[in-house]
Amino acid sequence: MKEIETIDMLNQLNIDLQGDVGSPLGFIAGGLHVGLRRKKRDFGWIYSTTEASAAGVYTLNRFKAAPLIVTEETIYMNQSLQAIVVNSANANSCTGARGLQDAKDTQAWAAEQLNIEPYKIGVASTGVIGSFLPMEKIQYGTQHILNEKYNQSQFFNQSILTTDTTTKHLSVQVEIDGKTVTIGGTAKGSGMVHPNMATMLGFITTDANVDARTLDNCLKQATDQSFNMITVDGDTSTNDMVLCMANGQVDHQSLDENHPEWHKFIYAFNFVSQYLAKSIAKDGEGATKLVTAKVIGAYHDKEAKKIAKSIVSSNLVKTAIHGEDANFGRIVTAIGYASKHVEPSETNVSLCQLPVLEHGMHLPFDEQLLKARLTEDNIVIEVSVGDGDGEAAAYGCDLSYEYVRINASYRT
Amino acid sequence: MKEIETIDMLNQLNIDLQGDVGSPLGFIAGGLHVGLRRKKRDFGWIYSTTEASAAGVYTLNRFKAAPLIVTEETIYMNQSLQAIVVNSANANSCTGARGLQDAKDTQAWAAEQLNIEPYKIGVASTGVIGSFLPMEKIQYGTQHILNEKYNQSQFFNQSILTTDTTTKHLSVQVEIDGKTVTIGGTAKGSGMVHPNMATMLGFITTDANVDARTLDNCLKQATDQSFNMITVDGDTSTNDMVLCMANGQVDHQSLDENHPEWHKFIYAFNFVSQYLAKSIAKDGEGATKLVTAKVIGAYHDKEAKKIAKSIVSSNLVKTAIHGEDANFGRIVTAIGYASKHVEPSETNVSLCQLPVLEHGMHLPFDEQLLKARLTEDNIVIEVSVGDGDGEAAAYGCDLSYEYVRINASYRT
């Protein structure tokens, strides 16, 4: 039943993998190179031609970077934004009062260019922690926000990357009140990505008509099933956030839980979030495979989430998958330390659709067949831990030499 | 004051880094190759010429290996042991009823050789999860327990290793009631080592006169400050345990908290545990450096422990240290997600004795000097998070290409 519903919903979406935050009506995005990185674009922006409802979800790390503090406060106070500016290469984190002032100056400069109030601007940074932003470069960036030469949304998608190897973006369309509504998303990973978000930035734009409170609920529930369910290395950064803007440029009845087509909007919104989240997991530093852990039968979803995350977070599982080794004992181990409620005798595990553990006991399996399936790019681990209704999926990647190489020399 | 006391206590210990579980009076240890591994010794034993008080601490993983279940029950029922037999290469885990019977058969065969009751035998296994023990090889091993040719304690130290690169052992002596008491220890790591123990086995023997209840308390508190404070990769295995035997062959007044020299015994016992734990961390799979995180000023020890463990568990910290990169932002990040109680403005961090963060704000530091210090083998991270009395130290290692190589191909 649940699956049929899902396929039916999926058929109603018009998915464009070339789309991004610039796809919905009235949104413009761009970016350029201002000299924070050696050659690549490192400064970007999104703006809407009209004010937009805004919502954000933010890192749970106790050390919050200056731009995150400023943006969180801005959205908390006004529930709306008209633009977001982002820089990569420098996180503006652990930078004290000067860092906060730098984030506010960035707001002010961008506002001046766009001729709007500073409190209509969100700011975000990603990169190395512990140095001040070179503000002349940031200022230079803000001066080009309206320059048509740089206003291509793919430039924005590029400008926010750090160790990512690919841009991450899409847009989907769905009919609401017979009108086409577009939701666009762009994100970056790719190290330090973990449940509750970590050096990941996500931006979602839509031309739907949604008030800020509804948008906030929508973003929170989507995040719980997407950005909070991915992990690359278990670290949660100081800068992570997902920001969402809805400018209402499509003329339909305002969307909220009482709207008859609300479920379609939510489905599309979740689709965007999950696609971006999986793209981040798949492009984890050094990753060669996307690893999905699906858990069912837990006594509630929270429990299932803990187990699913534990599996995709385990370095031993990640290295075994990198080595295409059918070492299911490591999966069992990760299940066993995830939760006190796991009952070995009620636990079954399949790896790449081959059952390897039943009622806590290993099963004979076709070693050659499993070995062959482990060479694929998408590895799925399915776990059943009882007859409860709790279920969850978590997404991660393998752990490779390349991960170590990237991270042993990131800063210097 | 605390430090002077520590040095004074340390001076009273006679430390022998050649010593091991065979050093205390009345303990004999040995091992041989029975064919579980290709060439290396893979079956070992410790026995005492007289019955010994026994205590154990066990994995918190919900999947417990068969030998662990059998040993835990044995010690719980009898509080004493006279021998322990151990095999490497096969964990006898996820092996159901047959695995339990195999562990019991091992007990029975060893008991027969030693002419004692089976419930005086502890059993332990370490290695790959999910296959049955080849019992004819185990039986062959038990038949050699009394064979003098194999009764060298260094053979025991070797026989329990898996991916360890070195044996881990020591003994210390301390005077109790004017008599020399010896405590010996042998352990193995080295992947899947994490707080609350993981594919690590530890064995501590002593000729001191200590009842089982006191020994149990002694082991528990020592474990909390040693084996539970190390991490290699965050995974907690199904087989981890530390077993302790005290045969009372030195004729002194029975030791408990009321004995006037109790603190000396406890100090010596902790010393053995911490030395073994640090040896495991230093020999973590692929490790090139021992990483120590010391946290002070937390509002209680538990809080300090969480923060210290978070730092040494972070893949990003571990790879930065492997790359000898002064990326202190990753340390700050790991502190920030460790606990909700961390106050950035009260947090200071030193790396290799150079202050890098003060009141949550990065400090300028001598990059060349720090770079030079990071080339050393022992990396110390000192963190102060307030003015509370809580403190803790955790031990880990760097994350190298070698870790990935070892773990991408362990099973096959």
PDB file of N, CA, C and O in Angstrom, chain A residues 61-62 94-96 129-130 192 235-236 314-316 319 323 325 330 333 336-337 339-340 342-344 362 367 401 405 407-408 410-412, chain B residues 61-62 94 96 129-130 192 235-236 314-316 319 323 325 330 333 336-337 339-340 342-344 361-362 367 401 405 407-408 410-412:
ATOM      1  N   ASN A  61      26.054  21.648  16.784  1.00  0.00           N
ATOM      2  CA  ASN A  61      27.355  21.851  17.421  1.00  0.00           C
ATOM      3  C   ASN A  61      27.292  23.085  18.326  1.00  0.00           C
ATOM      4  O   ASN A  61      26.691  24.091  17.973  1.00  0.00           O
ATOM      5  N   ARG A  62      27.911  22.976  19.527  1.00  0.00           N
ATOM      6  CA  ARG A  62      27.884  24.089  20.476  1.00  0.00           C
ATOM      7  C   ARG A  62      28.718  25.267  19.972  1.00  0.00           C
ATOM      8  O   ARG A  62      28.515  26.400  20.388  1.00  0.00           O
ATOM      9  N   CYS A  94      34.998  30.254  15.087  1.00  0.00           N
ATOM     10  CA  CYS A  94      35.977  30.517  16.160  1.00  0.00           C
ATOM     11  C   CYS A  94      36.648  31.860  15.919  1.00  0.00           C
ATOM     12  O   CYS A  94      37.854  32.022  16.083  1.00  0.00           O
ATOM     13  N   THR A  95      35.852  32.817  15.517  1.00  0.00           N
ATOM     14  CA  THR A  95      36.396  34.121  15.144  1.00  0.00           C
ATOM     15  C   THR A  95      35.844  35.254  16.009  1.00  0.00           C
ATOM     16  O   THR A  95      36.073  36.435  15.714  1.00  0.00           O
ATOM     17  N   GLY A  96      35.108  34.869  17.088  1.00  0.00           N
ATOM     18  CA  GLY A  96      34.691  35.841  18.097  1.00  0.00           C
ATOM     19  C   GLY A  96      33.891  37.024  17.573  1.00  0.00           C
ATOM     20  O   GLY A  96      33.173  36.913  16.576  1.00  0.00           O
ATOM     21  N   ILE A 129      38.159  26.236   9.636  1.00  0.00           N
ATOM     22  CA  ILE A 129      37.790  26.905  10.878  1.00  0.00           C
ATOM     23  C   ILE A 129      39.003  27.635  11.435  1.00  0.00           C
ATOM     24  O   ILE A 129      40.119  27.121  11.386  1.00  0.00           O
ATOM     25  N   GLY A 130      38.774  28.831  11.984  1.00  0.00           N
ATOM     26  CA  GLY A 130      39.829  29.477  12.758  1.00  0.00           C
ATOM     27  C   GLY A 130      40.673  30.491  12.033  1.00  0.00           C
ATOM     28  O   GLY A 130      41.832  30.681  12.371  1.00  0.00           O
ATOM     29  N   MET A 192      32.976  15.727   7.008  1.00  0.00           N
ATOM     30  CA  MET A 192      32.313  16.179   8.229  1.00  0.00           C
ATOM     31  C   MET A 192      30.812  16.151   8.089  1.00  0.00           C
ATOM     32  O   MET A 192      30.125  16.957   8.703  1.00  0.00           O
ATOM     33  N   ASP A 235      31.455  13.552  11.867  1.00  0.00           N
ATOM     34  CA  ASP A 235      31.707  14.849  12.485  1.00  0.00           C
ATOM     35  C   ASP A 235      30.625  15.853  12.107  1.00  0.00           C
ATOM     36  O   ASP A 235      30.172  15.893  10.976  1.00  0.00           O
ATOM     37  N   THR A 236      30.221  16.650  13.078  1.00  0.00           N
ATOM     38  CA  THR A 236      29.158  17.632  12.898  1.00  0.00           C
ATOM     39  C   THR A 236      29.790  19.012  12.975  1.00  0.00           C
ATOM     40  O   THR A 236      30.306  19.385  14.002  1.00  0.00           O
ATOM     41  N   SER A 314      29.832   3.245  10.807  1.00  0.00           N
ATOM     42  CA  SER A 314      30.924   2.390  11.279  1.00  0.00           C
ATOM     43  C   SER A 314      32.102   2.379  10.309  1.00  0.00           C
ATOM     44  O   SER A 314      31.973   1.990   9.157  1.00  0.00           O
ATOM     45  N   ASN A 315      33.260   2.787  10.787  1.00  0.00           N
ATOM     46  CA  ASN A 315      34.459   2.746   9.939  1.00  0.00           C
ATOM     47  C   ASN A 315      34.742   1.336   9.445  1.00  0.00           C
ATOM     48  O   ASN A 315      35.245   1.153   8.340  1.00  0.00           O
ATOM     49  N   LEU A 316      34.428   0.354  10.269  1.00  0.00           N
ATOM     50  CA  LEU A 316      34.721  -1.025   9.865  1.00  0.00           C
ATOM     51  C   LEU A 316      33.776  -1.503   8.772  1.00  0.00           C
ATOM     52  O   LEU A 316      34.185  -2.192   7.845  1.00  0.00           O
ATOM     53  N   THR A 319      34.963   0.439   5.590  1.00  0.00           N
ATOM     54  CA  THR A 319      36.173  -0.080   4.937  1.00  0.00           C
ATOM     55  C   THR A 319      35.891  -1.438   4.303  1.00  0.00           C
ATOM     56  O   THR A 319      36.400  -1.732   3.228  1.00  0.00           O
ATOM     57  N   GLY A 323      36.399  -2.425   0.442  1.00  0.00           N
ATOM     58  CA  GLY A 323      37.163  -3.583  -0.003  1.00  0.00           C
ATOM     59  C   GLY A 323      36.290  -4.662  -0.658  1.00  0.00           C
ATOM     60  O   GLY A 323      36.768  -5.722  -1.005  1.00  0.00           O
ATOM     61  N   ASP A 325      34.198  -6.615   0.606  1.00  0.00           N
ATOM     62  CA  ASP A 325      34.380  -7.801   1.437  1.00  0.00           C
ATOM     63  C   ASP A 325      33.062  -8.092   2.166  1.00  0.00           C
ATOM     64  O   ASP A 325      32.501  -7.216   2.810  1.00  0.00           O
ATOM     65  N   ARG A 330      30.625  -7.166  10.833  1.00  0.00           N
ATOM     66  CA  ARG A 330      30.785  -5.771  11.228  1.00  0.00           C
ATOM     67  C   ARG A 330      29.450  -5.035  11.227  1.00  0.00           C
ATOM     68  O   ARG A 330      29.256  -4.110  12.007  1.00  0.00           O
ATOM     69  N   THR A 333      27.815  -6.139  14.377  1.00  0.00           N
ATOM     70  CA  THR A 333      28.449  -5.424  15.489  1.00  0.00           C
ATOM     71  C   THR A 333      27.873  -4.017  15.624  1.00  0.00           C
ATOM     72  O   THR A 333      27.523  -3.573  16.717  1.00  0.00           O
ATOM     73  N   GLY A 336      24.536  -4.080  17.090  1.00  0.00           N
ATOM     74  CA  GLY A 336      24.556  -4.482  18.500  1.00  0.00           C
ATOM     75  C   GLY A 336      24.967  -3.387  19.461  1.00  0.00           C
ATOM     76  O   GLY A 336      24.556  -3.394  20.618  1.00  0.00           O
ATOM     77  N   TYR A 337      25.781  -2.441  18.999  1.00  0.00           N
ATOM     78  CA  TYR A 337      26.135  -1.368  19.929  1.00  0.00           C
ATOM     79  C   TYR A 337      25.294  -0.113  19.713  1.00  0.00           C
ATOM     80  O   TYR A 337      25.479   0.885  20.385  1.00  0.00           O
ATOM     81  N   SER A 339      22.000   0.162  20.124  1.00  0.00           N
ATOM     82  CA  SER A 339      20.833   0.306  20.987  1.00  0.00           C
ATOM     83  C   SER A 339      20.759  -0.828  21.999  1.00  0.00           C
ATOM     84  O   SER A 339      21.091  -1.975  21.706  1.00  0.00           O
ATOM     85  N   LYS A 340      20.288  -0.491  23.170  1.00  0.00           N
ATOM     86  CA  LYS A 340      20.116  -1.481  24.228  1.00  0.00           C
ATOM     87  C   LYS A 340      18.921  -2.386  23.949  1.00  0.00           C
ATOM     88  O   LYS A 340      18.755  -3.418  24.587  1.00  0.00           O
ATOM     89  N   VAL A 342      18.083  -3.850  21.093  1.00  0.00           N
ATOM     90  CA  VAL A 342      18.240  -4.866  20.050  1.00  0.00           C
ATOM     91  C   VAL A 342      18.210  -6.255  20.685  1.00  0.00           C
ATOM     92  O   VAL A 342      18.877  -6.510  21.680  1.00  0.00           O
ATOM     93  N   GLU A 343      17.405  -7.127  20.111  1.00  0.00           N
ATOM     94  CA  GLU A 343      17.364  -8.523  20.551  1.00  0.00           C
ATOM     95  C   GLU A 343      18.008  -9.388  19.463  1.00  0.00           C
ATOM     96  O   GLU A 343      17.423  -9.558  18.390  1.00  0.00           O
ATOM     97  N   PRO A 344      19.200  -9.909  19.719  1.00  0.00           N
ATOM     98  CA  PRO A 344      19.863 -10.716  18.683  1.00  0.00           C
ATOM     99  C   PRO A 344      18.944 -11.772  18.079  1.00  0.00           C
ATOM    100  O   PRO A 344      18.903 -11.932  16.854  1.00  0.00           O
ATOM    101  N   HIS A 362      24.467 -16.576  11.940  1.00  0.00           N
ATOM    102  CA  HIS A 362      24.937 -16.414  10.566  1.00  0.00           C
ATOM    103  C   HIS A 362      24.337 -17.487   9.660  1.00  0.00           C
ATOM    104  O   HIS A 362      24.048 -18.591  10.107  1.00  0.00           O
ATOM    105  N   GLU A 367      29.011 -16.986  -1.600  1.00  0.00           N
ATOM    106  CA  GLU A 367      30.115 -16.033  -1.429  1.00  0.00           C
ATOM    107  C   GLU A 367      30.453 -15.323  -2.750  1.00  0.00           C
ATOM    108  O   GLU A 367      30.664 -14.115  -2.779  1.00  0.00           O
ATOM    109  N   TYR A 401      41.214   5.027   0.932  1.00  0.00           N
ATOM    110  CA  TYR A 401      42.526   5.685   1.066  1.00  0.00           C
ATOM    111  C   TYR A 401      42.373   7.175   0.784  1.00  0.00           C
ATOM    112  O   TYR A 401      42.969   8.020   1.426  1.00  0.00           O
ATOM    113  N   ARG A 405      43.744  10.614   2.433  1.00  0.00           N
ATOM    114  CA  ARG A 405      44.615  11.552   1.709  1.00  0.00           C
ATOM    115  C   ARG A 405      44.031  12.971   1.753  1.00  0.00           C
ATOM    116  O   ARG A 405      44.725  13.920   2.099  1.00  0.00           O
ATOM    117  N   ASN A 407      41.949  14.288   3.835  1.00  0.00           N
ATOM    118  CA  ASN A 407      41.830  14.895   5.152  1.00  0.00           C
ATOM    119  C   ASN A 407      43.137  15.033   5.910  1.00  0.00           C
ATOM    120  O   ASN A 407      43.213  15.741   6.903  1.00  0.00           O
ATOM    121  N   ALA A 408      44.153  14.331   5.451  1.00  0.00           N
ATOM    122  CA  ALA A 408      45.458  14.489   6.090  1.00  0.00           C
ATOM    123  C   ALA A 408      46.118  15.774   5.596  1.00  0.00           C
ATOM    124  O   ALA A 408      47.133  16.193   6.118  1.00  0.00           O
ATOM    125  N   TYR A 410      44.085  18.730   4.290  1.00  0.00           N
ATOM    126  CA  TYR A 410      43.040  19.652   3.845  1.00  0.00           C
ATOM    127  C   TYR A 410      43.440  21.110   4.056  1.00  0.00           C
ATOM    128  O   TYR A 410      43.280  21.942   3.179  1.00  0.00           O
ATOM    129  N   ARG A 411      43.966  21.384   5.256  1.00  0.00           N
ATOM    130  CA  ARG A 411      44.174  22.771   5.637  1.00  0.00           C
ATOM    131  C   ARG A 411      45.391  23.384   4.950  1.00  0.00           C
ATOM    132  O   ARG A 411      45.391  24.529   4.527  1.00  0.00           O
ATOM    133  N   THR A 412      46.468  22.582   4.929  1.00  0.00           N
ATOM    134  CA  THR A 412      47.752  23.132   4.492  1.00  0.00           C
ATOM    135  C   THR A 412      47.943  23.038   2.984  1.00  0.00           C
ATOM    136  O   THR A 412      47.159  22.423   2.295  1.00  0.00           O
TER     137      THR A 412
ATOM    138  N   ASN B  61      28.004  -4.533  23.723  1.00  0.00           N
ATOM    139  CA  ASN B  61      27.302  -4.859  22.473  1.00  0.00           C
ATOM    140  C   ASN B  61      26.182  -5.856  22.763  1.00  0.00           C
ATOM    141  O   ASN B  61      26.348  -6.776  23.545  1.00  0.00           O
ATOM    142  N   ARG B  62      25.002  -5.644  22.130  1.00  0.00           N
ATOM    143  CA  ARG B  62      23.866  -6.532  22.371  1.00  0.00           C
ATOM    144  C   ARG B  62      24.109  -7.915  21.776  1.00  0.00           C
ATOM    145  O   ARG B  62      23.499  -8.890  22.200  1.00  0.00           O
ATOM    146  N   CYS B  94      27.801 -14.843  16.593  1.00  0.00           N
ATOM    147  CA  CYS B  94      26.665 -15.089  15.680  1.00  0.00           C
ATOM    148  C   CYS B  94      26.630 -16.561  15.300  1.00  0.00           C
ATOM    149  O   CYS B  94      26.384 -16.910  14.129  1.00  0.00           O
ATOM    150  N   GLY B  96      24.973 -18.952  17.385  1.00  0.00           N
ATOM    151  CA  GLY B  96      23.815 -19.612  17.967  1.00  0.00           C
ATOM    152  C   GLY B  96      24.131 -20.699  18.983  1.00  0.00           C
ATOM    153  O   GLY B  96      25.152 -20.643  19.683  1.00  0.00           O
ATOM    154  N   ILE B 129      33.801 -12.635  12.765  1.00  0.00           N
ATOM    155  CA  ILE B 129      32.465 -12.968  13.247  1.00  0.00           C
ATOM    156  C   ILE B 129      31.743 -13.798  12.193  1.00  0.00           C
ATOM    157  O   ILE B 129      31.849 -13.514  10.999  1.00  0.00           O
ATOM    158  N   GLY B 130      31.006 -14.809  12.642  1.00  0.00           N
ATOM    159  CA  GLY B 130      30.084 -15.477  11.724  1.00  0.00           C
ATOM    160  C   GLY B 130      30.581 -16.756  11.106  1.00  0.00           C
ATOM    161  O   GLY B 130      30.157 -17.096  10.001  1.00  0.00           O
ATOM    162  N   MET B 192      38.470  -2.053  15.840  1.00  0.00           N
ATOM    163  CA  MET B 192      37.223  -2.121  16.587  1.00  0.00           C
ATOM    164  C   MET B 192      37.408  -1.813  18.068  1.00  0.00           C
ATOM    165  O   MET B 192      36.681  -2.343  18.905  1.00  0.00           O
ATOM    166  N   ASP B 235      34.190   1.288  16.941  1.00  0.00           N
ATOM    167  CA  ASP B 235      33.338   0.109  16.926  1.00  0.00           C
ATOM    168  C   ASP B 235      33.546  -0.729  18.194  1.00  0.00           C
ATOM    169  O   ASP B 235      34.660  -0.891  18.667  1.00  0.00           O
ATOM    170  N   THR B 236      32.471  -1.233  18.721  1.00  0.00           N
ATOM    171  CA  THR B 236      32.498  -2.021  19.949  1.00  0.00           C
ATOM    172  C   THR B 236      32.148  -3.453  19.584  1.00  0.00           C
ATOM    173  O   THR B 236      31.051  -3.716  19.120  1.00  0.00           O
ATOM    174  N   SER B 314      37.208  11.318  16.556  1.00  0.00           N
ATOM    175  CA  SER B 314      36.878  12.030  15.321  1.00  0.00           C
ATOM    176  C   SER B 314      37.804  11.634  14.170  1.00  0.00           C
ATOM    177  O   SER B 314      39.017  11.811  14.241  1.00  0.00           O
ATOM    178  N   ASN B 315      37.227  11.114  13.106  1.00  0.00           N
ATOM    179  CA  ASN B 315      38.033  10.768  11.924  1.00  0.00           C
ATOM    180  C   ASN B 315      38.775  11.979  11.385  1.00  0.00           C
ATOM    181  O   ASN B 315      39.872  11.852  10.856  1.00  0.00           O
ATOM    182  N   LEU B 316      38.154  13.142  11.497  1.00  0.00           N
ATOM    183  CA  LEU B 316      38.792  14.333  10.939  1.00  0.00           C
ATOM    184  C   LEU B 316      39.985  14.758  11.780  1.00  0.00           C
ATOM    185  O   LEU B 316      41.016  15.167  11.251  1.00  0.00           O
ATOM    186  N   THR B 319      42.728  12.066  11.010  1.00  0.00           N
ATOM    187  CA  THR B 319      43.430  12.208   9.729  1.00  0.00           C
ATOM    188  C   THR B 319      44.313  13.462   9.746  1.00  0.00           C
ATOM    189  O   THR B 319      45.406  13.443   9.205  1.00  0.00           O
ATOM    190  N   GLY B 323      48.265  13.567   9.083  1.00  0.00           N
ATOM    191  CA  GLY B 323      48.898  14.460   8.113  1.00  0.00           C
ATOM    192  C   GLY B 323      49.760  15.528   8.759  1.00  0.00           C
ATOM    193  O   GLY B 323      50.298  16.390   8.079  1.00  0.00           O
ATOM    194  N   ASP B 325      48.942  18.047  10.446  1.00  0.00           N
ATOM    195  CA  ASP B 325      48.360  19.316  10.027  1.00  0.00           C
ATOM    196  C   ASP B 325      47.734  19.989  11.254  1.00  0.00           C
ATOM    197  O   ASP B 325      46.936  19.378  11.962  1.00  0.00           O
ATOM    198  N   ARG B 330      39.139  21.213  13.778  1.00  0.00           N
ATOM    199  CA  ARG B 330      38.480  19.919  13.891  1.00  0.00           C
ATOM    200  C   ARG B 330      38.379  19.461  15.345  1.00  0.00           C
ATOM    201  O   ARG B 330      37.452  18.736  15.716  1.00  0.00           O
ATOM    202  N   THR B 333      35.532  21.430  16.721  1.00  0.00           N
ATOM    203  CA  THR B 333      34.288  20.836  16.227  1.00  0.00           C
ATOM    204  C   THR B 333      33.910  19.614  17.059  1.00  0.00           C
ATOM    205  O   THR B 333      32.752  19.467  17.487  1.00  0.00           O
ATOM    206  N   GLY B 336      32.595  20.591  20.323  1.00  0.00           N
ATOM    207  CA  GLY B 336      31.289  21.237  20.221  1.00  0.00           C
ATOM    208  C   GLY B 336      30.127  20.290  20.032  1.00  0.00           C
ATOM    209  O   GLY B 336      29.002  20.596  20.414  1.00  0.00           O
ATOM    210  N   TYR B 337      30.365  19.136  19.405  1.00  0.00           N
ATOM    211  CA  TYR B 337      29.249  18.212  19.257  1.00  0.00           C
ATOM    212  C   TYR B 337      29.247  17.122  20.318  1.00  0.00           C
ATOM    213  O   TYR B 337      28.381  16.253  20.319  1.00  0.00           O
ATOM    214  N   SER B 339      28.893  17.546  23.606  1.00  0.00           N
ATOM    215  CA  SER B 339      28.056  17.808  24.765  1.00  0.00           C
ATOM    216  C   SER B 339      27.281  19.107  24.626  1.00  0.00           C
ATOM    217  O   SER B 339      27.789  20.088  24.081  1.00  0.00           O
ATOM    218  N   LYS B 340      26.075  19.079  25.137  1.00  0.00           N
ATOM    219  CA  LYS B 340      25.244  20.280  25.108  1.00  0.00           C
ATOM    220  C   LYS B 340      25.716  21.317  26.106  1.00  0.00           C
ATOM    221  O   LYS B 340      25.280  22.469  26.089  1.00  0.00           O
ATOM    222  N   VAL B 342      28.819  22.336  26.667  1.00  0.00           N
ATOM    223  CA  VAL B 342      30.032  23.081  26.324  1.00  0.00           C
ATOM    224  C   VAL B 342      29.675  24.554  26.081  1.00  0.00           C
ATOM    225  O   VAL B 342      28.726  24.852  25.367  1.00  0.00           O
ATOM    226  N   GLU B 343      30.425  25.429  26.722  1.00  0.00           N
ATOM    227  CA  GLU B 343      30.251  26.865  26.489  1.00  0.00           C
ATOM    228  C   GLU B 343      31.452  27.365  25.693  1.00  0.00           C
ATOM    229  O   GLU B 343      32.558  27.454  26.235  1.00  0.00           O
ATOM    230  N   PRO B 344      31.259  27.706  24.415  1.00  0.00           N
ATOM    231  CA  PRO B 344      32.414  28.158  23.629  1.00  0.00           C
ATOM    232  C   PRO B 344      33.243  29.233  24.331  1.00  0.00           C
ATOM    233  O   PRO B 344      34.467  29.173  24.321  1.00  0.00           O
ATOM    234  N   MET B 361      37.834  31.411  20.815  1.00  0.00           N
ATOM    235  CA  MET B 361      38.316  32.234  19.692  1.00  0.00           C
ATOM    236  C   MET B 361      39.718  31.760  19.321  1.00  0.00           C
ATOM    237  O   MET B 361      40.541  31.492  20.195  1.00  0.00           O
ATOM    238  N   HIS B 362      39.982  31.648  18.025  1.00  0.00           N
ATOM    239  CA  HIS B 362      41.291  31.143  17.612  1.00  0.00           C
ATOM    240  C   HIS B 362      42.395  32.121  18.001  1.00  0.00           C
ATOM    241  O   HIS B 362      42.181  33.318  18.075  1.00  0.00           O
ATOM    242  N   GLU B 367      53.227  28.612  13.567  1.00  0.00           N
ATOM    243  CA  GLU B 367      52.855  27.508  12.668  1.00  0.00           C
ATOM    244  C   GLU B 367      54.005  26.519  12.490  1.00  0.00           C
ATOM    245  O   GLU B 367      53.807  25.305  12.499  1.00  0.00           O
ATOM    246  N   TYR B 401      46.221   5.577   5.786  1.00  0.00           N
ATOM    247  CA  TYR B 401      45.928   4.733   4.624  1.00  0.00           C
ATOM    248  C   TYR B 401      45.940   3.269   5.059  1.00  0.00           C
ATOM    249  O   TYR B 401      45.147   2.456   4.617  1.00  0.00           O
ATOM    250  N   ARG B 405      43.634  -0.005   4.357  1.00  0.00           N
ATOM    251  CA  ARG B 405      44.140  -1.203   3.682  1.00  0.00           C
ATOM    252  C   ARG B 405      43.837  -2.456   4.514  1.00  0.00           C
ATOM    253  O   ARG B 405      43.290  -3.434   4.026  1.00  0.00           O
ATOM    254  N   ASN B 407      41.604  -2.944   6.813  1.00  0.00           N
ATOM    255  CA  ASN B 407      40.197  -3.245   7.028  1.00  0.00           C
ATOM    256  C   ASN B 407      39.383  -3.482   5.771  1.00  0.00           C
ATOM    257  O   ASN B 407      38.279  -4.009   5.832  1.00  0.00           O
ATOM    258  N   ALA B 408      39.948  -3.090   4.628  1.00  0.00           N
ATOM    259  CA  ALA B 408      39.246  -3.359   3.377  1.00  0.00           C
ATOM    260  C   ALA B 408      39.479  -4.809   2.970  1.00  0.00           C
ATOM    261  O   ALA B 408      38.865  -5.306   2.052  1.00  0.00           O
ATOM    262  N   TYR B 410      40.292  -7.546   5.541  1.00  0.00           N
ATOM    263  CA  TYR B 410      40.592  -8.337   6.733  1.00  0.00           C
ATOM    264  C   TYR B 410      40.100  -9.769   6.624  1.00  0.00           C
ATOM    265  O   TYR B 410      40.783 -10.724   6.947  1.00  0.00           O
ATOM    266  N   ARG B 411      38.828  -9.903   6.149  1.00  0.00           N
ATOM    267  CA  ARG B 411      38.195 -11.200   6.226  1.00  0.00           C
ATOM    268  C   ARG B 411      38.692 -12.146   5.137  1.00  0.00           C
ATOM    269  O   ARG B 411      38.900 -13.326   5.369  1.00  0.00           O
ATOM    270  N   THR B 412      38.839 -11.576   3.928  1.00  0.00           N
ATOM    271  CA  THR B 412      39.107 -12.459   2.784  1.00  0.00           C
ATOM    272  C   THR B 412      40.597 -12.703   2.601  1.00  0.00           C
ATOM    273  O   THR B 412      41.423 -12.026   3.178  1.00  0.00           O
TER     274      THR B 412
END
